[in-house]
Coordinates of C-alpha atoms and ligand atoms in Angstrom, one line a residue:
X518 CA 47.2 102.5 114.4
X519 CA 44.5 105.1 115.2
X520 CA 44.7 108.7 116.1
X521 CA 44.2 108.0 119.8
X522 CA 46.5 105.0 120.4
X523 CA 49.6 106.1 118.4
X524 CA 52.7 106.4 120.6
X525 CA 56.3 107.0 120.0
X526 CA 57.8 104.1 121.9
X527 CA 60.0 104.7 125.0
X528 CA 63.5 103.3 125.4
X529 CA 64.5 104.7 128.8
X530 CA 67.4 102.4 129.6
X531 CA 69.0 103.1 126.2
X532 CA 68.5 106.9 126.7
X533 CA 70.0 106.7 130.2
X534 CA 73.0 104.9 128.8
X535 CA 73.3 107.7 126.3
X536 CA 73.4 110.2 129.2
X537 CA 70.2 111.9 128.2
X538 CA 67.9 113.9 130.3
X539 CA 65.4 111.0 130.4
X540 CA 62.4 112.5 132.3
X541 CA 62.4 115.6 130.2
X542 CA 62.9 113.7 126.9
X543 CA 60.1 111.3 127.8
X544 CA 57.6 114.2 127.9
X545 CA 58.8 115.3 124.5
X546 CA 58.3 111.8 123.2
X547 CA 54.7 111.7 124.5
X548 CA 53.9 115.0 122.9
X549 CA 55.4 114.0 119.6
X550 CA 53.1 110.9 119.6
X551 CA 50.0 113.0 120.3
X552 CA 50.8 115.6 117.7
X553 CA 51.6 112.9 115.1
X554 CA 48.4 111.0 115.8
X555 CA 46.4 114.2 115.3
X556 CA 48.1 115.6 112.3
X557 CA 48.8 112.5 110.3
X558 CA 46.6 109.6 111.3
X559 CA 43.5 111.7 111.1
X560 CA 44.0 112.3 107.3
X561 CA 41.3 110.8 105.1
X562 CA 42.1 108.2 102.4
X563 CA 45.8 107.9 103.2
X564 CA 47.8 105.4 101.1
X565 CA 48.1 102.0 102.9
X566 CA 51.9 102.0 102.4
X567 CA 52.2 104.9 104.8
X568 CA 52.2 102.4 107.6
X569 CA 55.9 101.9 107.2
X570 CA 56.6 105.6 107.7
X571 CA 54.2 105.7 110.7
X572 CA 56.3 102.9 112.2
X573 CA 59.5 104.9 111.5
X574 CA 58.0 107.7 113.7
X575 CA 56.8 105.2 116.4
X576 CA 60.4 103.9 116.5
X577 CA 62.2 107.2 115.9
X578 CA 63.8 107.3 119.4
X579 CA 64.2 103.5 119.6
X580 CA 64.9 100.9 116.9
X581 CA 66.7 103.3 114.6
X582 CA 69.0 104.5 117.4
X583 CA 69.8 100.9 118.3
X584 CA 70.9 100.4 114.7
X585 CA 73.2 103.4 115.0
X586 CA 74.7 102.0 118.2
X587 CA 75.2 98.6 116.6
X588 CA 77.1 100.3 113.7
X589 CA 79.3 102.1 116.2
X590 CA 80.1 98.9 118.0
X591 CA 81.3 97.4 114.8
X592 CA 83.6 100.5 114.2
X593 CA 81.4 101.9 111.4
X594 CA 81.2 105.7 111.5
X595 CA 78.0 107.5 112.6
X596 CA 77.9 111.1 111.4
X597 CA 75.4 113.8 112.3
X598 CA 74.7 116.3 109.5
X599 CA 73.2 119.8 109.2
X600 CA 73.3 120.4 105.5
X601 CA 72.8 118.6 102.2
X602 CA 76.3 119.6 101.2
X603 CA 77.6 116.6 103.2
X604 CA 79.1 114.1 100.7
X605 CA 77.2 111.3 102.6
X606 CA 78.3 108.7 100.0
X607 CA 81.8 108.7 101.7
X608 CA 80.2 107.8 105.0
X609 CA 78.1 105.0 103.4
X610 CA 81.2 103.8 101.5
X611 CA 82.8 103.2 104.9
X612 CA 79.8 101.2 106.0
X613 CA 78.6 104.1 108.1
X614 CA 75.4 106.0 108.7
X615 CA 74.5 109.6 108.2
X616 CA 71.7 111.2 110.3
X617 CA 70.2 114.6 109.8
X618 CA 70.4 116.7 113.0
X619 CA 68.7 119.9 111.9
X620 CA 66.2 121.0 114.5
X621 CA 62.6 121.6 113.7
X622 CA 61.2 121.8 117.2
X623 CA 60.4 124.7 119.5
X624 CA 61.0 122.5 122.5
X625 CA 64.8 122.8 122.4
X626 CA 65.0 126.5 121.5
X627 CA 65.1 127.7 125.2
X628 CA 68.1 125.4 125.8
X629 CA 69.9 127.2 123.0
X630 CA 68.9 130.6 124.0
X631 CA 70.7 130.2 127.4
X632 CA 73.9 130.5 125.3
X633 CA 73.1 131.6 121.7
X634 CA 71.6 135.0 120.7
X635 CA 67.8 134.9 120.5
X636 CA 67.8 136.7 117.1
X637 CA 69.3 133.9 115.0
X638 CA 67.5 131.2 112.9
X639 CA 65.3 128.8 114.8
X640 CA 66.7 125.8 113.0
X641 CA 70.2 126.5 114.3
X642 CA 68.9 127.2 117.8
X643 CA 66.7 124.1 117.8
X644 CA 69.6 121.9 116.7
X645 CA 72.1 123.3 119.2
X646 CA 69.5 123.1 122.0
X647 CA 69.0 119.4 121.4
X648 CA 72.6 118.8 122.2
X649 CA 72.9 121.4 125.0
X650 CA 69.8 119.9 126.7
X651 CA 70.8 116.3 126.1
X652 CA 67.3 115.7 124.6
X653 CA 68.2 114.0 121.3
X654 CA 69.4 110.3 121.2
X655 CA 70.9 110.8 117.7
X656 CA 73.1 113.7 118.9
X657 CA 74.2 111.5 121.8
X658 CA 75.0 108.5 119.5
X659 CA 77.1 110.2 116.7
X660 CA 80.9 109.9 116.4
X661 CA 81.1 113.4 115.2
X662 CA 78.9 116.0 113.5
X663 CA 79.5 117.6 110.2
X664 CA 79.0 121.4 109.9
X665 CA 79.5 123.8 107.1
X666 CA 80.1 127.5 106.4
X667 CA 76.9 128.3 104.6
X668 CA 75.3 131.0 106.7
X669 CA 76.8 133.0 109.6
X670 CA 74.5 131.6 112.2
X671 CA 75.6 128.1 111.4
X672 CA 79.3 128.6 111.1
X673 CA 79.6 130.5 114.3
X674 CA 77.4 128.0 116.2
X675 CA 79.7 125.1 115.1
X676 CA 82.5 126.7 117.2
X677 CA 80.4 126.4 120.3
X678 CA 78.9 123.1 119.4
X679 CA 82.4 121.7 119.1
X680 CA 82.7 122.1 122.8
X681 CA 79.9 119.6 123.3
X682 CA 80.5 117.1 120.4
X683 CA 83.3 116.8 117.9
X684 CA 82.4 119.0 114.9
X685 CA 84.1 118.8 111.6
X686 CA 83.4 121.9 109.5
X687 CA 83.7 121.9 105.7
X688 CA 84.2 125.2 103.9
X689 CA 81.4 125.6 101.4
X690 CA 82.3 128.0 98.6
X691 CA 80.1 131.1 98.3
X692 CA 80.5 131.3 94.5
X693 CA 80.7 128.7 91.7
X694 CA 83.9 129.7 89.8
X695 CA 86.6 127.1 88.7
X696 CA 88.7 128.1 91.7
X697 CA 85.7 127.6 94.1
X698 CA 85.3 124.1 92.7
X699 CA 89.0 123.3 93.3
X700 CA 88.6 124.4 96.9
X701 CA 85.5 122.3 97.4
X702 CA 87.2 119.2 95.9
X703 CA 89.9 119.6 98.5
X704 CA 87.2 119.8 101.2
X705 CA 85.7 116.6 99.9
X706 CA 89.1 114.9 100.1
X707 CA 89.6 116.1 103.7
X708 CA 86.2 114.8 104.6
X709 CA 87.1 111.4 103.3
X710 CA 90.3 111.4 105.4
X711 CA 88.3 112.4 108.4
X712 CA 85.8 109.5 107.9
X713 CA 88.7 107.1 107.3
X714 CA 90.4 108.3 110.6
X715 CA 87.2 107.5 112.5
X716 CA 86.7 104.0 111.1
X717 CA 90.5 103.3 110.9
X718 CA 90.1 101.9 107.4
X719 CA 90.7 103.1 103.8
X720 CA 87.7 103.5 101.5
X721 CA 88.1 101.7 98.2
X722 CA 86.8 102.9 94.8
X723 CA 84.5 99.9 94.7
X724 CA 83.0 100.8 98.1
X725 CA 82.5 104.4 97.0
X726 CA 80.9 103.2 93.7
X727 CA 78.4 101.1 95.7
X728 CA 77.6 104.0 98.0
X729 CA 77.0 106.4 95.1
X730 CA 74.5 103.9 93.6
X731 CA 72.7 103.5 96.9
X732 CA 72.3 107.2 97.5
X733 CA 71.4 107.8 93.8
X734 CA 68.7 105.2 94.2
X735 CA 67.4 107.2 97.2
X736 CA 67.3 110.3 95.0
X737 CA 65.6 108.4 92.2
X738 CA 62.9 107.1 94.5
X739 CA 62.2 110.5 95.9
X740 CA 62.1 111.9 92.3
X741 CA 59.5 109.3 91.5
X742 CA 57.4 110.3 94.5
X743 CA 57.6 113.9 93.5
X744 CA 56.5 113.2 89.9
X745 CA 53.5 111.3 91.2
X746 CA 52.4 114.3 93.2
X747 CA 51.8 116.2 89.9
X748 CA 48.7 114.1 89.2
X749 CA 45.3 115.7 89.8
X750 CA 43.8 114.7 92.2
X751 CA 47.0 114.4 94.2
X752 CA 47.4 110.7 95.3
X753 CA 49.2 111.6 98.5
X754 CA 49.0 114.6 100.9
X755 CA 51.8 117.2 101.0
X756 CA 52.1 116.4 104.7
X757 CA 52.8 112.7 104.1
X758 CA 55.2 113.5 101.3
X759 CA 57.1 115.9 103.5
X760 CA 57.2 113.3 106.3
X761 CA 58.8 110.8 103.9
X762 CA 61.3 113.4 102.8
X763 CA 62.2 114.1 106.5
X764 CA 62.5 110.4 107.2
X765 CA 65.0 110.1 104.3
X766 CA 67.5 111.9 106.5
X767 CA 67.6 109.3 109.1
X768 CA 66.4 105.9 107.7
X769 CA 68.6 103.2 106.4
X770 CA 68.9 104.0 102.7
X771 CA 68.4 100.6 101.1
X772 CA 65.3 99.8 103.2
X773 CA 64.0 103.4 102.7
X774 CA 64.3 103.1 98.9
X775 CA 62.4 99.8 98.9
X776 CA 59.6 101.3 100.9
X777 CA 59.3 104.5 98.9
X778 CA 59.1 102.5 95.7
X779 CA 56.4 100.2 97.1
X780 CA 54.5 103.3 98.1
X781 CA 55.0 104.7 94.6
X782 CA 53.6 101.5 93.1
X783 CA 50.4 102.1 95.2
X784 CA 50.3 105.8 94.1
X785 CA 50.7 104.7 90.5
X786 CA 47.6 102.7 90.9
X787 CA 45.8 105.6 92.6
X788 CA 46.7 107.9 89.8
X789 CA 45.3 105.4 87.2
X790 CA 42.1 105.2 89.3
X791 CA 41.9 109.0 89.7
X792 CA 41.9 108.4 93.4
X793 CA 43.2 111.3 95.5
X794 CA 43.5 112.6 99.0
X795 CA 41.5 115.7 98.0
X796 CA 38.9 116.4 95.3
X797 CA 40.5 117.5 91.9
X798 CA 39.1 121.0 92.6
X799 CA 41.3 121.5 95.7
X800 CA 43.8 124.4 95.4
X801 CA 47.3 123.1 94.6
X802 CA 50.2 124.9 96.3
X803 CA 53.9 124.6 95.9
X804 CA 56.2 125.6 98.9
X805 CA 59.6 127.1 98.2
X806 CA 62.3 128.3 100.6
X807 CA 64.1 127.0 103.7
X808 CA 64.2 123.4 104.8
X809 CA 61.5 122.0 107.2
X810 CA 63.3 119.8 109.6
X811 CA 61.4 117.1 111.6
X812 CA 58.9 117.9 113.2
X813 CA 58.2 121.2 111.5
X814 CA 54.9 120.5 109.8
X815 CA 53.4 123.9 110.5
X816 CA 52.9 125.3 107.0
X817 CA 51.8 122.1 105.4
X818 CA 49.3 121.5 108.2
X819 CA 47.8 125.0 107.9
X820 CA 47.5 124.7 104.1
X821 CA 46.0 121.3 104.1
X822 CA 43.7 121.9 107.0
X823 CA 42.2 124.7 104.8
X824 CA 41.2 122.2 102.1
X825 CA 44.2 122.6 99.8
X826 CA 47.0 120.2 98.9
X827 CA 50.8 120.9 98.8
X828 CA 52.2 119.3 95.6
X829 CA 55.9 120.1 95.9
X830 CA 58.6 121.6 98.0
X831 CA 61.6 123.4 96.6
X832 CA 64.0 123.2 99.6
X833 CA 66.8 121.1 101.0
X834 CA 64.2 118.7 102.5
X835 CA 62.8 118.1 99.0
X836 CA 64.1 118.8 95.6
X837 CA 67.4 120.4 96.5
X838 CA 68.3 117.2 98.2
X839 CA 67.5 114.8 95.3
X840 CA 67.2 116.6 92.0
X841 CA 70.8 116.0 90.9
X842 CA 72.4 112.5 90.6
X843 CA 76.1 111.6 90.8
X844 CA 77.7 110.3 87.6
X845 CA 78.0 106.5 88.2
X846 CA 80.4 105.9 85.4
X847 CA 83.6 106.8 87.2
X848 CA 85.6 103.9 88.5
X849 CA 88.7 105.5 90.0
X850 CA 88.7 107.2 93.4
X851 CA 89.9 110.5 91.8
X852 CA 87.2 110.3 89.2
X853 CA 84.5 109.5 91.8
X854 CA 85.6 112.4 94.0
X855 CA 85.4 114.8 91.0
X856 CA 82.0 113.4 90.2
X857 CA 80.8 114.0 93.8
X858 CA 82.2 117.5 93.8
X859 CA 80.4 118.3 90.5
X860 CA 77.1 117.1 91.8
X861 CA 77.3 118.9 95.1
X862 CA 78.4 122.1 93.4
X863 CA 75.0 122.1 91.6
X864 CA 73.0 122.6 94.9
X865 CA 71.4 126.0 94.6
X866 CA 71.4 127.2 98.2
X867 CA 70.8 130.9 98.8
X868 CA 74.2 131.0 100.5
X869 CA 75.7 131.2 97.0
X870 CA 76.1 134.4 95.0
X871 CA 74.9 134.8 92.4
X872 CA 72.3 132.0 92.6
X873 CA 70.0 132.7 89.7
X874 CA 69.8 129.1 88.8
X875 CA 67.6 128.7 91.8
X876 CA 65.0 131.1 90.4
X877 CA 64.9 129.1 87.2
X878 CA 64.6 125.8 89.2
X879 CA 61.7 127.1 91.3
X880 CA 59.8 128.0 88.1
X881 CA 60.6 124.7 86.5
X882 CA 59.4 122.8 89.5
X883 CA 56.3 124.9 89.8
X884 CA 55.3 124.2 86.2
X885 CA 56.0 120.4 86.6
X886 CA 54.0 120.1 89.9
X887 CA 50.7 121.5 88.5
X888 CA 50.6 124.0 91.4
X889 CA 48.3 127.0 91.1
X890 CA 50.0 129.1 93.7
X891 CA 53.4 129.7 95.3
X892 CA 54.0 129.9 99.0
X893 CA 57.5 131.2 99.9
X894 CA 58.6 130.1 103.3
X895 CA 61.5 131.6 105.3
X896 CA 62.6 131.2 108.8
X897 CA 63.0 134.3 110.9
X898 CA 66.5 135.8 110.7
X899 CA 67.5 133.7 107.6
X900 CA 68.9 136.6 105.7
X901 CA 70.0 134.7 102.6
X902 CA 66.6 133.2 101.9
X903 CA 64.7 136.3 103.0
X904 CA 66.7 138.5 100.6
X905 CA 66.8 136.0 97.7
X906 CA 63.1 135.9 97.9
X907 CA 62.9 139.3 96.2
X908 CA 64.0 137.6 93.0
X909 CA 61.5 134.7 93.4
X910 CA 58.7 137.2 94.0
X911 CA 59.7 139.1 90.8
X912 CA 59.8 135.9 88.8
X913 CA 56.4 134.9 90.0
X914 CA 54.9 138.3 89.4
X915 CA 56.2 138.1 85.8
X916 CA 54.5 134.8 85.3
X917 CA 51.4 135.9 87.1
X918 CA 51.7 133.2 89.7
X919 CA 49.6 133.8 92.9
X920 CA 52.1 134.3 95.7
X921 CA 52.2 134.3 99.4
X922 CA 55.2 135.1 101.5
X923 CA 55.5 133.6 105.0
X924 CA 58.2 134.2 107.5
X925 CA 57.9 132.2 110.7
X926 CA 59.6 130.4 113.6
X927 CA 58.7 127.3 115.5
X928 CA 56.5 128.8 118.1
X929 CA 52.7 128.4 117.8
X930 CA 52.1 132.1 118.4
X931 CA 51.6 133.1 114.8
X932 CA 49.4 130.2 113.8
X933 CA 46.1 132.2 113.9
X934 CA 47.5 135.0 111.8
X935 CA 49.1 132.6 109.3
X936 CA 45.8 130.7 109.0
X937 CA 44.0 133.8 108.1
X938 CA 46.6 134.8 105.5
X939 CA 46.7 131.2 104.0
X940 CA 42.9 131.1 103.7
X941 CA 42.9 134.4 101.9
X942 CA 45.6 133.1 99.6
X943 CA 43.6 129.9 98.8
X944 CA 40.6 132.1 98.0
X945 CA 42.7 134.0 95.5
X946 CA 43.8 130.7 93.9
X947 CA 40.2 129.4 93.8
X948 CA 39.4 132.7 91.9
Ligands
BJ8_1563 S1 72.2 123.9 101.4 S2 69.4 125.7 102.8 S3 70.7 122.7 104.3 S4 72.5 125.8 104.4 S5 67.5 128.5 107.2 S6 70.4 127.5 108.9 S7 70.7 129.0 105.7 S8 69.7 130.8 108.6 S9 69.4 125.6 106.2 FE1 70.5 125.0 104.6 FE2 72.5 123.7 103.6 FE3 71.6 125.8 102.4 FE4 70.2 123.6 102.4 FE5 71.1 129.3 107.9 FE6 68.9 130.1 106.6 FE7 68.8 128.9 109.0 FE8 69.5 127.5 106.8

């Protein structure tokens, strides 16, 4: 596939059957193909194994949606998610599918702003707008969506979203005391009941053990990919690594793990041959902060277009999603649910207070990645990340880490200004 002839393939009959706004969605499909071709296929010296992930984008509104519909037909649950707190293993144990529905596109924001306030997080607006405008086949295909009580924008939006699609909300504790864990365990149990209600079946301990292994394998594959990015020169661009992390939220997990490991085999070889996507003198940047939902490639594109390489992301698209594994030793349902609870309680989202383990984690990942500068990325109106950033900045100042703070939304309006600031930051890293 070349930059010019890349397309995201159309499936108008299927979209019509899903009651989508087909003419409007088809325009978005074409635009996505054009942007993808320009940003991704134009990169020099890409690993060959990226062809699988290119194909996943070409079929993002087609073949994968067909797989979801086939699962539904067989009575297997299909669940849309907005947060990495979802214990997805329970859905997989029931033979079902989880798909991330966080919005990363400006295109659906105006649909949301007809209802929601303008001054809330663009990720929430984008996601809500996809459903309100009927311009996302995944939203149209799910049995229900899973929401959570992390930030105010999300939890209040779920009340409105529930009018459009059944929305099951889990209460996420705000602290990590013993009683908070007890409450979260109850929420995990309720979620299992909800999934069992949808598929009219009881999940067995064996099924859950299998699902824990499958999702742990996904985490292990993504950990392997992250470790390879620490090599200098970097064997893969940050843009491609981010893309793979985004695809992790909607691909079939066993197939995805196989493809990521095949890619990592190729990257292993590249590292041995000192073959990189940039020269070893290229500035290396780590990005920390809020998740970047598909197709939010704004920051990575600006950094890498300026000749640098992103070598790690500390966010829910990246390490927060896969850094912790679930204990696989438990064999009883109760033991497995406890193990799930313990693993999910380790996620260091800024919605928790206090959340100092995140500051430690950011520094740990920074050192492991071989980065030479830290870029903190917040979305506009995300108060928890914007405020927690003060501690990240202090920690970086203490360690004399070059630092750039970016707060942005999905519109292209600030691109010129961000470009200037990023170029100045890279000059500082170059010294
Ligand atoms: S565990 S980071 S996926 S909540 S950026 S919507 S917090 S206003 S995304 Fe998140 Fe779960 Fe936390 Fe991760 Fe609100 Fe902030 Fe928007 Fe956010």
